[in-house]
mmCIF file of C-alpha atoms (C1' of nucleotides) in Angstrom:
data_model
loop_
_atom_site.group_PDB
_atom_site.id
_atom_site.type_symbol
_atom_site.label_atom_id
_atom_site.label_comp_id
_atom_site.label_asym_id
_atom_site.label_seq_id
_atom_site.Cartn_x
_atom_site.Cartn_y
_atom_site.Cartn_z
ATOM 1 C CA UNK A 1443 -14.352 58.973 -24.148
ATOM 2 C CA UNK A 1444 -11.224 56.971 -24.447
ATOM 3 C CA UNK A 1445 -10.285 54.941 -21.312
ATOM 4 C CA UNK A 1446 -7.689 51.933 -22.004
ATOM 5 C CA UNK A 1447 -4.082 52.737 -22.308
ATOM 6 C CA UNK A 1448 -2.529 52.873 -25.370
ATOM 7 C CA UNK A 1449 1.537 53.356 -26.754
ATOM 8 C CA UNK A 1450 2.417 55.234 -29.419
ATOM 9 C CA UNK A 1451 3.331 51.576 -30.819
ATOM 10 C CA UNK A 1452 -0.433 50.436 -30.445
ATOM 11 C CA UNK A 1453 -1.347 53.523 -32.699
ATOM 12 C CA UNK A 1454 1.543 53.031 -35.285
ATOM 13 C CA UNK A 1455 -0.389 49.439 -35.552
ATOM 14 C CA UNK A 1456 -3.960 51.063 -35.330
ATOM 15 C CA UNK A 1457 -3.247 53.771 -38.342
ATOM 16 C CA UNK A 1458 -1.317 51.602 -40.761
ATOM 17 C CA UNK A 1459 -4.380 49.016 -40.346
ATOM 18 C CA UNK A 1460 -6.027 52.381 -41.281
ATOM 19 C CA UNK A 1461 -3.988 53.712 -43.838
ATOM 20 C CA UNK A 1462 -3.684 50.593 -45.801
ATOM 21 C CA UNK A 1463 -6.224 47.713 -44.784
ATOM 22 C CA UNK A 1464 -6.186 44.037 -42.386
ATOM 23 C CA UNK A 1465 -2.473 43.081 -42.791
ATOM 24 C CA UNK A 1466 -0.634 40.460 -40.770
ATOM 25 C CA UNK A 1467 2.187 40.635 -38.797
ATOM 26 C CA UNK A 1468 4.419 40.696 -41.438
ATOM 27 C CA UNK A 1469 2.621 42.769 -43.570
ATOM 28 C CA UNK A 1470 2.720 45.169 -40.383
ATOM 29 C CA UNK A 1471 6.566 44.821 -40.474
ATOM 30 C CA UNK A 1472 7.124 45.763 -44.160
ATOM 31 C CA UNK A 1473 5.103 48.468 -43.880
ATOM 32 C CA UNK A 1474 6.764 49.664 -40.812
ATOM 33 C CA UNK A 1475 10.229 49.235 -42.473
ATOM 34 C CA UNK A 1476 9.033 51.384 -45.275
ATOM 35 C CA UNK A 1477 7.271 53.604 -43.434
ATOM 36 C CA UNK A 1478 7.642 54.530 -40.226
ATOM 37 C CA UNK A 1479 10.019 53.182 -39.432
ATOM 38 C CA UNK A 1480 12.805 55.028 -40.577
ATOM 39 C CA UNK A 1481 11.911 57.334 -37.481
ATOM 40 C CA UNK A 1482 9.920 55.228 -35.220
ATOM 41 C CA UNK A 1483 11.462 51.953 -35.499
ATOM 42 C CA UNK A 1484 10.682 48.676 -32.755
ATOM 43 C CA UNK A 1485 11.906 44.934 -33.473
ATOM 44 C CA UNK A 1486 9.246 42.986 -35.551
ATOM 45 C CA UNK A 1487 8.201 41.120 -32.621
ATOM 46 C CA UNK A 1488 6.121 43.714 -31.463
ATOM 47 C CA UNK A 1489 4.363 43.883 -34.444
ATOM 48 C CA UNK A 1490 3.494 40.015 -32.849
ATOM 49 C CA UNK A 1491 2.633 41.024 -29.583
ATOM 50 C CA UNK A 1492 0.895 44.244 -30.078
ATOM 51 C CA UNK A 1493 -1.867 43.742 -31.958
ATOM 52 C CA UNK A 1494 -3.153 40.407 -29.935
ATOM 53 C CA UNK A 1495 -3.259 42.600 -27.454
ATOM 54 C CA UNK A 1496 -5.153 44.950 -29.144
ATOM 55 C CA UNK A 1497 -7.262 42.764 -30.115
ATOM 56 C CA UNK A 1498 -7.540 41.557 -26.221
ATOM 57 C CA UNK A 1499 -9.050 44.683 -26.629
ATOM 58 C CA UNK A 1500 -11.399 44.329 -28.851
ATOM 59 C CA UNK A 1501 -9.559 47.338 -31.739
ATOM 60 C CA UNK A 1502 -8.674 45.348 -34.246
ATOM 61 C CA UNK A 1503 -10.388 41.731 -35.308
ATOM 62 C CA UNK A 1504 -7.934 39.032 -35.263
ATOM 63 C CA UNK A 1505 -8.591 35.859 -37.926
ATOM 64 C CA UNK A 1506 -6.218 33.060 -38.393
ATOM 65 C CA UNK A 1507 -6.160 31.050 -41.405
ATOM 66 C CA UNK A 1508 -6.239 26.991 -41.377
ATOM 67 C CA UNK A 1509 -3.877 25.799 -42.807
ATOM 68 C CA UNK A 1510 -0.554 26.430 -44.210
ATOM 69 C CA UNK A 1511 1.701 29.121 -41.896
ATOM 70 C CA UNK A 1512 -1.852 29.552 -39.946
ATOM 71 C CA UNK A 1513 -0.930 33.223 -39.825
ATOM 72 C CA UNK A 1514 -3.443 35.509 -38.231
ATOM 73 C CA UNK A 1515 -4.580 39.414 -40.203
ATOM 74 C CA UNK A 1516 -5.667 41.598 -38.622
ATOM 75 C CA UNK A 1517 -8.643 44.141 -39.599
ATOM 76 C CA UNK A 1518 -9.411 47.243 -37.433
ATOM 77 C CA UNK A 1519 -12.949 47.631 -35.757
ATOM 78 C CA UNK A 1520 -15.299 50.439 -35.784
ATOM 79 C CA UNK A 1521 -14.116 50.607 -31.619
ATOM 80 C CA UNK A 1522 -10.318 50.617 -33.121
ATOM 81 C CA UNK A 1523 -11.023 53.160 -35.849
ATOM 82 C CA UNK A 1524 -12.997 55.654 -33.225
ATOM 83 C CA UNK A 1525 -9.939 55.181 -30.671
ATOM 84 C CA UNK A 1526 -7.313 55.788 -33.498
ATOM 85 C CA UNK A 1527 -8.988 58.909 -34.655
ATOM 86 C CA UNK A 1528 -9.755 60.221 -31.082
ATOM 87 C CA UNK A 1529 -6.254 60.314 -30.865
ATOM 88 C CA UNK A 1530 -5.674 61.936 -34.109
ATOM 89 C CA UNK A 1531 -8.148 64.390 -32.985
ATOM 90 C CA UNK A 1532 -6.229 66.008 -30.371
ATOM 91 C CA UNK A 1533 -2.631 66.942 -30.859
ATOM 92 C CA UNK A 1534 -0.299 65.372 -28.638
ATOM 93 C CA UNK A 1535 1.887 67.773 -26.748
ATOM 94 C CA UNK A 1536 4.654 65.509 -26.048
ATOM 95 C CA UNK A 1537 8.185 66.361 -26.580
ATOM 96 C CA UNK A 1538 10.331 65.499 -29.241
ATOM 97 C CA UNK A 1539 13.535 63.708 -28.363
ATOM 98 C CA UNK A 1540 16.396 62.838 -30.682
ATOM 99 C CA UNK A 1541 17.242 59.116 -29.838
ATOM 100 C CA UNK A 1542 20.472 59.677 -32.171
ATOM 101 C CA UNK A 1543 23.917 57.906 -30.424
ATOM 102 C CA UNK A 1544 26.129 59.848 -32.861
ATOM 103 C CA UNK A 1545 24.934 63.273 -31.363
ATOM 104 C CA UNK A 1546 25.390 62.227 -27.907
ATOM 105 C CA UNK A 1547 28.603 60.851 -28.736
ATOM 106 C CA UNK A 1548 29.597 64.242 -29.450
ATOM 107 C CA UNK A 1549 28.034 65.954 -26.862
ATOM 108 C CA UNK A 1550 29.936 63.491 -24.342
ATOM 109 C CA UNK A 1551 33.451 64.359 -25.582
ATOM 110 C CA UNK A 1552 35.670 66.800 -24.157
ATOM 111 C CA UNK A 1553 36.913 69.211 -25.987
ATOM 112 C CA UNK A 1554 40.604 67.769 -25.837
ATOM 113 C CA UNK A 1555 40.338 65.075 -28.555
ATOM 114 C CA UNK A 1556 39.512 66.510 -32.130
ATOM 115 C CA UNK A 1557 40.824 63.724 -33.663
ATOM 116 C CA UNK A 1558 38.083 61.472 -32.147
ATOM 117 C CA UNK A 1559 35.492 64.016 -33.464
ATOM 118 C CA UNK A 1560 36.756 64.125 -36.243
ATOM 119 C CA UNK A 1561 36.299 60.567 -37.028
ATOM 120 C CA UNK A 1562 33.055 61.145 -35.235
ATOM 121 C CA UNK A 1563 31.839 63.169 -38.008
ATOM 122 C CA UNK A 1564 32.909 61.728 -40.762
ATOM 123 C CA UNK A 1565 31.327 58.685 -39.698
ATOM 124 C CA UNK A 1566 28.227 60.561 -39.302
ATOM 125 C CA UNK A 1567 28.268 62.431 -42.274
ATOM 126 C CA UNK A 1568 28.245 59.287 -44.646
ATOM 127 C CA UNK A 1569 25.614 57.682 -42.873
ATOM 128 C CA UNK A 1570 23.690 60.741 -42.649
ATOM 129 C CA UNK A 1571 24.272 60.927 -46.528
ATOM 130 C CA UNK A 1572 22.984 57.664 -47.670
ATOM 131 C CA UNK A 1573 19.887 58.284 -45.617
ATOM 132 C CA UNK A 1574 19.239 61.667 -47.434
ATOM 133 C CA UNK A 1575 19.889 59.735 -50.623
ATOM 134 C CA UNK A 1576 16.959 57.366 -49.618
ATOM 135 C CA UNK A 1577 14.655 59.583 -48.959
ATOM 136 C CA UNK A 1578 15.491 61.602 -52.088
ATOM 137 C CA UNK A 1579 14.891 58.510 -53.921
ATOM 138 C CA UNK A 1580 11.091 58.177 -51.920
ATOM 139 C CA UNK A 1581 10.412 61.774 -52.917
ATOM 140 C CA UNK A 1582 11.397 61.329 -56.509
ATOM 141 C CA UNK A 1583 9.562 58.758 -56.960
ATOM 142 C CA UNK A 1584 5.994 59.870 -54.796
ATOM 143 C CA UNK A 1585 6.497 63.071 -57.323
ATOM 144 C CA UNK A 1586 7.008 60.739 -60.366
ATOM 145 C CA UNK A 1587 3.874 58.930 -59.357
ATOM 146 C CA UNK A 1588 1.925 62.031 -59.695
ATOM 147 C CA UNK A 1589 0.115 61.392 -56.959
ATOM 148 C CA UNK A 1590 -1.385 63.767 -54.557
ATOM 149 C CA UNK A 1591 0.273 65.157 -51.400
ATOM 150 C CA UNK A 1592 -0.613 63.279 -48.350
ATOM 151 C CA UNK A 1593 0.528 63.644 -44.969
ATOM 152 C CA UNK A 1594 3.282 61.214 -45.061
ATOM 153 C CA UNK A 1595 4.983 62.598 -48.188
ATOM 154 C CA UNK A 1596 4.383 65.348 -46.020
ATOM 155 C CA UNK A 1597 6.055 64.181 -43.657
ATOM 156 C CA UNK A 1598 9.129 63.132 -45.474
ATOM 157 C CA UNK A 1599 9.554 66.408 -46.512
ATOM 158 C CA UNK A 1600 10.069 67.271 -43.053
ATOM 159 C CA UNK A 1601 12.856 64.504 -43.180
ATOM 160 C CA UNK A 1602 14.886 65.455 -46.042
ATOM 161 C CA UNK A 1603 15.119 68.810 -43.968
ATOM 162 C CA UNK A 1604 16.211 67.181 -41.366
ATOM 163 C CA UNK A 1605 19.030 65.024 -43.083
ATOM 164 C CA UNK A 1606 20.020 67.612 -44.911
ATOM 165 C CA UNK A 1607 20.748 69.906 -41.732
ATOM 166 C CA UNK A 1608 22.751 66.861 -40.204
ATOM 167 C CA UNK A 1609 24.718 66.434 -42.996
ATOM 168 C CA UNK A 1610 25.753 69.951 -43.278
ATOM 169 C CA UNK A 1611 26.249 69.908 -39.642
ATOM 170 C CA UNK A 1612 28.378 66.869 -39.251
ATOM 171 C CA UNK A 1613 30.217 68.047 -42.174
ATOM 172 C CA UNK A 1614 31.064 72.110 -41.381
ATOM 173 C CA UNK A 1615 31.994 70.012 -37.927
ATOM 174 C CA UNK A 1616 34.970 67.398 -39.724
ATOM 175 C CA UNK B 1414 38.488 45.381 -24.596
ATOM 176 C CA UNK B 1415 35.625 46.148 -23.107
ATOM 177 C CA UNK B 1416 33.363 43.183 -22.059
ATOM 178 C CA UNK B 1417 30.268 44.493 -19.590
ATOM 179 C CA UNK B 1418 27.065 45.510 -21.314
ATOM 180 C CA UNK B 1419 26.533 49.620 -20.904
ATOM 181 C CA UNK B 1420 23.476 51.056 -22.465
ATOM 182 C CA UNK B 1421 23.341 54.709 -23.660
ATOM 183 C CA UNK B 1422 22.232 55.725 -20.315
ATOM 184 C CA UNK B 1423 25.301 54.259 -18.754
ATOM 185 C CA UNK B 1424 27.365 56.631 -20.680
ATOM 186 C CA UNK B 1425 25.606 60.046 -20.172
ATOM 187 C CA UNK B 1426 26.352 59.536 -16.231
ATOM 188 C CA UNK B 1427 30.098 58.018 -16.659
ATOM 189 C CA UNK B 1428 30.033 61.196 -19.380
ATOM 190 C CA UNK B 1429 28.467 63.768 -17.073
ATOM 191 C CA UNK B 1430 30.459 62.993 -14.275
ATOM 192 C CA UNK B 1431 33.513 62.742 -16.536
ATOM 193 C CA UNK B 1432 32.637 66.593 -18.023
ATOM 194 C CA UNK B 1433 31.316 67.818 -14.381
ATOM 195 C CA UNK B 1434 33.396 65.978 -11.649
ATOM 196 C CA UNK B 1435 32.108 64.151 -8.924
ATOM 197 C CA UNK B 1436 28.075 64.258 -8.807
ATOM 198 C CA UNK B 1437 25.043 63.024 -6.601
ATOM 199 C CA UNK B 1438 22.081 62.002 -8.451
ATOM 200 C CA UNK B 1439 20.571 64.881 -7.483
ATOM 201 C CA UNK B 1440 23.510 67.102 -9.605
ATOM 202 C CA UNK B 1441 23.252 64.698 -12.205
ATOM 203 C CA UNK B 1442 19.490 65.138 -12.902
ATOM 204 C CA UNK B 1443 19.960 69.060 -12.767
ATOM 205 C CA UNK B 1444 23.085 68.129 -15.479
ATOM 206 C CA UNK B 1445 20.769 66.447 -17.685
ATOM 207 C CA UNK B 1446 17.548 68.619 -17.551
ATOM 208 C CA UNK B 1447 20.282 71.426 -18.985
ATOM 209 C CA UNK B 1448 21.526 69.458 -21.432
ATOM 210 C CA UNK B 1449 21.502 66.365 -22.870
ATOM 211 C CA UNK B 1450 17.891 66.369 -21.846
ATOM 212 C CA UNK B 1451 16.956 68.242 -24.301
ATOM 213 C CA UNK B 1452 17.201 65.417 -26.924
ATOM 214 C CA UNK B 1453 17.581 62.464 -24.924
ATOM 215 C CA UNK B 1454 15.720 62.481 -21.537
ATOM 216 C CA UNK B 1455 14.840 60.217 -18.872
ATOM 217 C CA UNK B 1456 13.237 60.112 -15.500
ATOM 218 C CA UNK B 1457 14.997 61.054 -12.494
ATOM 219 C CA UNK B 1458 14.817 58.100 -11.071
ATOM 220 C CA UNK B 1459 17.134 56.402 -13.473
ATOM 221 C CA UNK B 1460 19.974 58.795 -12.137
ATOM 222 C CA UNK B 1461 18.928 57.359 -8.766
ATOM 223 C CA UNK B 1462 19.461 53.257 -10.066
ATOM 224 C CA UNK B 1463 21.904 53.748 -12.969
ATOM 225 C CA UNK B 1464 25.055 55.096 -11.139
ATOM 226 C CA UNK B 1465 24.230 52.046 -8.286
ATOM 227 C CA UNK B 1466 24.603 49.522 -11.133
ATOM 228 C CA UNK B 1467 27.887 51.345 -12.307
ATOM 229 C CA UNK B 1468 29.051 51.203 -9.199
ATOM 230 C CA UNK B 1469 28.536 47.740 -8.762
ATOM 231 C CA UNK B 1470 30.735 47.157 -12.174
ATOM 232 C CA UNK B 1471 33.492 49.168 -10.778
ATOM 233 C CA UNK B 1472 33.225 52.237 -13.287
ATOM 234 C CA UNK B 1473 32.053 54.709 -10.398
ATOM 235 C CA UNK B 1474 32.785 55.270 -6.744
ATOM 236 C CA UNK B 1475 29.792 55.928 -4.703
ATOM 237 C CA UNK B 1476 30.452 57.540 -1.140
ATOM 238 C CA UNK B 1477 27.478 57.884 1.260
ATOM 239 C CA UNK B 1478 27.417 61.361 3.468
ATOM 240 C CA UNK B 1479 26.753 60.064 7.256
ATOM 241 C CA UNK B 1480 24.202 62.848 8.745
ATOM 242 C CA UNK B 1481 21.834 64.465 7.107
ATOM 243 C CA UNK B 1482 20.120 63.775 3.815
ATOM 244 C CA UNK B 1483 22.846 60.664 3.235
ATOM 245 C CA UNK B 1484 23.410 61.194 -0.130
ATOM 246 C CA UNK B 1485 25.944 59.398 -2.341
ATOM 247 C CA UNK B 1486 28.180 61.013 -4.726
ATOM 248 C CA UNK B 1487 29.299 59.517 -7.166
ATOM 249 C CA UNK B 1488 32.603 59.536 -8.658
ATOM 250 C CA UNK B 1489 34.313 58.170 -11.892
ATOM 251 C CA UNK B 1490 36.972 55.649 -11.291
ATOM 252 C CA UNK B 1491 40.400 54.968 -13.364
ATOM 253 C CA UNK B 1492 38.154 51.864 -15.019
ATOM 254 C CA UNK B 1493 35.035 54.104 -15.791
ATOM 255 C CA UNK B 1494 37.035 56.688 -17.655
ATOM 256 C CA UNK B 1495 38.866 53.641 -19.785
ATOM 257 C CA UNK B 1496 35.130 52.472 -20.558
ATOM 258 C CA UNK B 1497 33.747 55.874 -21.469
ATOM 259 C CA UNK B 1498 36.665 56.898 -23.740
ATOM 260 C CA UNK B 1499 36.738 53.304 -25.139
ATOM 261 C CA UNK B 1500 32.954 54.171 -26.622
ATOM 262 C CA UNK B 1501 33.509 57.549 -27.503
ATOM 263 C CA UNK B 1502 36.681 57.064 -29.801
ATOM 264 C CA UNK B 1503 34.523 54.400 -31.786
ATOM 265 C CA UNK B 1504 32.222 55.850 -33.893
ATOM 266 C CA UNK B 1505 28.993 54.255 -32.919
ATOM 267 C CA UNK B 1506 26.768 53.396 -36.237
ATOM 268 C CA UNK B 1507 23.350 52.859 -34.655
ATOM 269 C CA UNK B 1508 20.651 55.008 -36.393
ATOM 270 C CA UNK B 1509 18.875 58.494 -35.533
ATOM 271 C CA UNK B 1510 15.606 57.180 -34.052
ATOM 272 C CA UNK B 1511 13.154 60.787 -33.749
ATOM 273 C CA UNK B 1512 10.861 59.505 -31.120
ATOM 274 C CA UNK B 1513 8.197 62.864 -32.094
ATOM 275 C CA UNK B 1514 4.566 62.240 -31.192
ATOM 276 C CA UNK B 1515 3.162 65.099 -32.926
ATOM 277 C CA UNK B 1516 5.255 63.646 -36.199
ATOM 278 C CA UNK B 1517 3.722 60.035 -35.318
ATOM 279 C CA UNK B 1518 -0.068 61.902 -35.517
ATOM 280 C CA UNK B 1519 0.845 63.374 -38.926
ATOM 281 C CA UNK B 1520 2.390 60.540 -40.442
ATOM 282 C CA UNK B 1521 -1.147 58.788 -39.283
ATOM 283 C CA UNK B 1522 -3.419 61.007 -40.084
ATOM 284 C CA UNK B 1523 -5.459 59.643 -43.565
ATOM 285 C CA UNK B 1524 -5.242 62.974 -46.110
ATOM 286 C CA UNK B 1525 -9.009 63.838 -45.720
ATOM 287 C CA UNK B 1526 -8.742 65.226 -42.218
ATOM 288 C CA UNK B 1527 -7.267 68.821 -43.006
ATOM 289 C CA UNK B 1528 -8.537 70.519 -40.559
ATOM 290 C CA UNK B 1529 -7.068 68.239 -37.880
ATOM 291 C CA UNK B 1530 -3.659 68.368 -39.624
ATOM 292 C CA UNK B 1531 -4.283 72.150 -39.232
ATOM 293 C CA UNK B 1532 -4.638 71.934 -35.435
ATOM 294 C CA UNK B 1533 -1.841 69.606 -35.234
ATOM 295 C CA UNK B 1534 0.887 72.114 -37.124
ATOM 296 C CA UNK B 1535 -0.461 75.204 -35.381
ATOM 297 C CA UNK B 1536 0.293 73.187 -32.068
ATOM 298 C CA UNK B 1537 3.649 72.060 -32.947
ATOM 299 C CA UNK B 1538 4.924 75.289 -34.511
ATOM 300 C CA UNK B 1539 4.094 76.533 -31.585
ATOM 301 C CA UNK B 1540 5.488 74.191 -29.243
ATOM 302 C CA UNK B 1541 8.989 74.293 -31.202
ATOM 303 C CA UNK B 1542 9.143 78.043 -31.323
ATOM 304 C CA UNK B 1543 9.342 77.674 -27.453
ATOM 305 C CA UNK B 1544 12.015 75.079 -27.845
ATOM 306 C CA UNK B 1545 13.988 77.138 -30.467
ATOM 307 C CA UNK B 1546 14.047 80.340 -28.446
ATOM 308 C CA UNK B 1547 15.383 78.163 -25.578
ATOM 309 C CA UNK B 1548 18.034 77.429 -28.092
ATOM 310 C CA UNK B 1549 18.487 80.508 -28.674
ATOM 311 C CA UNK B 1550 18.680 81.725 -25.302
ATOM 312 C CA UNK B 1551 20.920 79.140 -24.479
ATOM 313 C CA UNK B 1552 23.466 79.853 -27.394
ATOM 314 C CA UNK B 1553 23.636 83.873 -26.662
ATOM 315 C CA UNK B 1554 24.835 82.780 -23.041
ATOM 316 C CA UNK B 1555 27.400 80.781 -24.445
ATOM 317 C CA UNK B 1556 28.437 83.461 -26.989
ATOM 318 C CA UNK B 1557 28.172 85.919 -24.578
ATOM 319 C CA UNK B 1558 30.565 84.107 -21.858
ATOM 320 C CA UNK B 1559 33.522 84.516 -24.480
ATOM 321 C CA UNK B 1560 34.158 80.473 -23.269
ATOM 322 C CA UNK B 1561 35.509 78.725 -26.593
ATOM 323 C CA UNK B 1562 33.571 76.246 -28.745
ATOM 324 C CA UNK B 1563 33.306 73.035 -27.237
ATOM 325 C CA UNK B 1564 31.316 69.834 -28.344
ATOM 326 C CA UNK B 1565 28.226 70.591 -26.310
ATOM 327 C CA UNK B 1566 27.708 74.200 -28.019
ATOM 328 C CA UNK B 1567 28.342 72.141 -31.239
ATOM 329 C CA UNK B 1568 25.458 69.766 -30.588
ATOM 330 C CA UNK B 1569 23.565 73.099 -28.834
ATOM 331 C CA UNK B 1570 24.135 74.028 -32.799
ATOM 332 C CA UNK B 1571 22.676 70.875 -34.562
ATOM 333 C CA UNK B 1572 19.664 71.688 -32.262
ATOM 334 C CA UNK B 1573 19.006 75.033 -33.682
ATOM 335 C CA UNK B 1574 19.108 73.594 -37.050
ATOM 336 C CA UNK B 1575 16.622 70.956 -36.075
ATOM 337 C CA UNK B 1576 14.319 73.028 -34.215
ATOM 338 C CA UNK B 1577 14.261 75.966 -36.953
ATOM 339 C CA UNK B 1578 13.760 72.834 -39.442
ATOM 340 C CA UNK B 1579 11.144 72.215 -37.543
ATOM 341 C CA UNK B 1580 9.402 75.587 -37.044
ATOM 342 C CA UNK B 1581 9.479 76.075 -40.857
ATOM 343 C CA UNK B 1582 8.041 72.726 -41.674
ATOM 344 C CA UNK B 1583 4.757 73.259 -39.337
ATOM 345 C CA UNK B 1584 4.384 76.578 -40.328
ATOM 346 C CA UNK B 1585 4.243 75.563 -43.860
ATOM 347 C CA UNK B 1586 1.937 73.149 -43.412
ATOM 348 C CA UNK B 1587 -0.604 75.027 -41.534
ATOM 349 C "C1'" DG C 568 17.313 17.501 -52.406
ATOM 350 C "C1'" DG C 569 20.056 20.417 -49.732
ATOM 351 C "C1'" DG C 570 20.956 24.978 -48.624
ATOM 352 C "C1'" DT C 571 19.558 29.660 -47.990
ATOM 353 C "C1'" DA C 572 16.602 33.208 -47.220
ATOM 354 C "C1'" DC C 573 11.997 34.368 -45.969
ATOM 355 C "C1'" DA C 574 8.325 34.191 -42.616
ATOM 356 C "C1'" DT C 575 6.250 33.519 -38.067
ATOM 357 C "C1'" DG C 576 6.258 33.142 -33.822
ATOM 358 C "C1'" DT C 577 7.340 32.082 -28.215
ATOM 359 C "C1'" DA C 578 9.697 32.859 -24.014
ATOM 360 C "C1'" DA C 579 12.714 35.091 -20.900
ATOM 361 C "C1'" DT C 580 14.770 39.127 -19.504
ATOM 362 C "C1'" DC C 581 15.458 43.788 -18.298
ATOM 363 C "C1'" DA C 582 15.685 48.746 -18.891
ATOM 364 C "C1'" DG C 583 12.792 52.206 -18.245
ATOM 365 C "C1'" DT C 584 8.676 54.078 -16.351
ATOM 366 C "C1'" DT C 585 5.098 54.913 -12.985
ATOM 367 C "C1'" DA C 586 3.588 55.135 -8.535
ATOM 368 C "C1'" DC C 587 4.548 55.841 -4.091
ATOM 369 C "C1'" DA C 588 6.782 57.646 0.031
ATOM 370 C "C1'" DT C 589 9.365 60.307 3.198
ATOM 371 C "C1'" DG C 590 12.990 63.508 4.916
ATOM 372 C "C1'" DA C 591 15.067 68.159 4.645
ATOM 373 C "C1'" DT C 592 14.794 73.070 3.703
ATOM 374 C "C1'" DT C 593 12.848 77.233 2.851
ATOM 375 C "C1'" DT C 594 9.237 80.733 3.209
ATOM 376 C "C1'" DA C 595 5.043 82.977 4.626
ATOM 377 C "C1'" DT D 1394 5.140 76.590 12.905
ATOM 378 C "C1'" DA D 1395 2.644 75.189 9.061
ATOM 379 C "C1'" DA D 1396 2.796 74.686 4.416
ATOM 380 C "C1'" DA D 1397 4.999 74.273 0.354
ATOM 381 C "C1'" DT D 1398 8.713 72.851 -2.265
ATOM 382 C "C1'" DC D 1399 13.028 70.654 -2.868
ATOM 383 C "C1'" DA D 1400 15.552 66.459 -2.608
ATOM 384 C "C1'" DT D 1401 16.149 61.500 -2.372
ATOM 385 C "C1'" DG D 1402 14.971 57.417 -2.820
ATOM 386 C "C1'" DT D 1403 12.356 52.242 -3.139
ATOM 387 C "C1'" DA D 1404 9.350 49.012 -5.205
ATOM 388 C "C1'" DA D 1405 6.364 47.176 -8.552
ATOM 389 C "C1'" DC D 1406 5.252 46.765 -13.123
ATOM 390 C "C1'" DT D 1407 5.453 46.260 -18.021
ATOM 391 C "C1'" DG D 1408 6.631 47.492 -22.748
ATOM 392 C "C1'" DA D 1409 10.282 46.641 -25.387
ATOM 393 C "C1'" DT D 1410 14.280 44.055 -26.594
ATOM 394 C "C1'" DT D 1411 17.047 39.869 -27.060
ATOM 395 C "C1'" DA D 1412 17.494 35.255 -27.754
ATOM 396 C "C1'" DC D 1413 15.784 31.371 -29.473
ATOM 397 C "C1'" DA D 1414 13.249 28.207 -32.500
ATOM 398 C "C1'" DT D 1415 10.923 26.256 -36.280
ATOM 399 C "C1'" DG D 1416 8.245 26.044 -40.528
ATOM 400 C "C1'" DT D 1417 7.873 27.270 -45.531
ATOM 401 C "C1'" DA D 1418 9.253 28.506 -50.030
ATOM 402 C "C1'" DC D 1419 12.517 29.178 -53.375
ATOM 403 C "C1'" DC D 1420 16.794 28.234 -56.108
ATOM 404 C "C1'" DC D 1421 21.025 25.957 -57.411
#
DNA sequence: GGGTACATGTAATCAGTTACATGATTTA
DNA sequence: TAAATCATGTAACTGATTACATGTACCC
């Protein structure tokens, strides 16, 4: 039984301490900027703040080194491992919602200026095309490794279909 | 030039009451729980502060009903309409953030947990099957009203794509 | 050895959310 | 006329963002 109150931040921090072992705070960001974050993105200094607080909590072991940059890594606990995987256990049903400015740029236009759309999409489409082209280039490369299918390559699959439908959107719409 | 701070929020209302005419907050959260809800949603009771703080800026006119239930409409002023049309003809670059718990889980989730990633897709499937026959729903109505393409059926569009995306990926995956 | 980029954080602020509360209308 | 639901808001809180600041390592 799960009683303190997590964000979807605290497990972001929770699983990648999971997925990949005690990190610091910048190890937290790079991961997150690889990761992620190219969906679920927050400025790095949450990636401070977060897990001292979770480890407030007593989730994830905090240990600071002596000298030098005295940074702290952080290493999850059994408590932080049982929390994360409660969670994991038992599909969220929240909503999805599209935090994407372009599309609601759109959606607040009248119809009475194409040109502005226009630009609009065009706009859109390019920077919808480079990030396909990243995530190509992930792909690629997981399948070049020859490693096995996880759930995040998984997950970028669902991705690429999802950059691909914007930029065929954005560009039936210039 | 455009000098006071607006966040996204700001512009749905100046944008919904630019699309919809004059609006109480009341209107305005039946506006957005049609449609821009749908991918970018907030509580009703930012459609109770946000059009007070536009107001204070000058972009709205709020007018308070004497008897009764005193509710203020709200109203888009010469200034608001500059500030809303000054956004909307520049192409805003800020990237597609997909704020999607049940995406979150997967991406999480360690690869030796297949049964939970089975739960997890058989949820979400279903949960965006409900979402895409909205869509659906939604789009017949419009196609059925003869009314001309505008830019919300256009993003109403992108949304099908997404959500049928979306409904394929899951399905695969469980 | 001076500049630039990387790395690591603190502090203040605020938008957004949650919790609460009450008045008006409808319906059984 | 009581109950339920619709409508309208205020207040408190806090997670997230912005702004700031400084130390460390590298490189020219």
């Amino acid at each position: 039984m799960s009683t303190v109150e997590l964000t979807p931040t605290s497990y972001v921090v929770l699983g990648l301490l999971a997925l990949g072992g005690p990190a610091t705070s910048y190890d937290l960001k790079q991961l997150v900027a690889g990761t992620v974050g190219h969906f679920w993105s927050f400025p790095h200094t949450q990636l401070y703040t977060e897990p001292r607080r979770l480890a407030a909590l007593g989730l994830v072991d905090e240990e600071q080194e002596e000298g030098g940059r005295r940074r702290r890594t952080y290493t999850l606990t059994a408590a932080g491992r049982r929390e994360l995987e409660a969670w994991l256990a038992e599909p969220v049903a929240g909503e999805l919602e599209i935090r994407d400015v372009g599309l609601l740029q759109l959606f607040l236009h009248t119809g009475d200026d194409p040109a502005s759309i226009a630009r609009l999409a065009e706009v859109q489409a390019e920077a919808h095309r480079a990030t396909l082209a990243t995530y190509e280039e992930m792909a690629a490369a997981a399948e070049a490794s020859g490693a096995p299918d996880t759930p995040q390559t998984a997950a970028l699959r669902l991705g690429l279909a999802i950059e691909r439908a914007y930029v065929t959107f954005w560009d039936d719409l210039g």
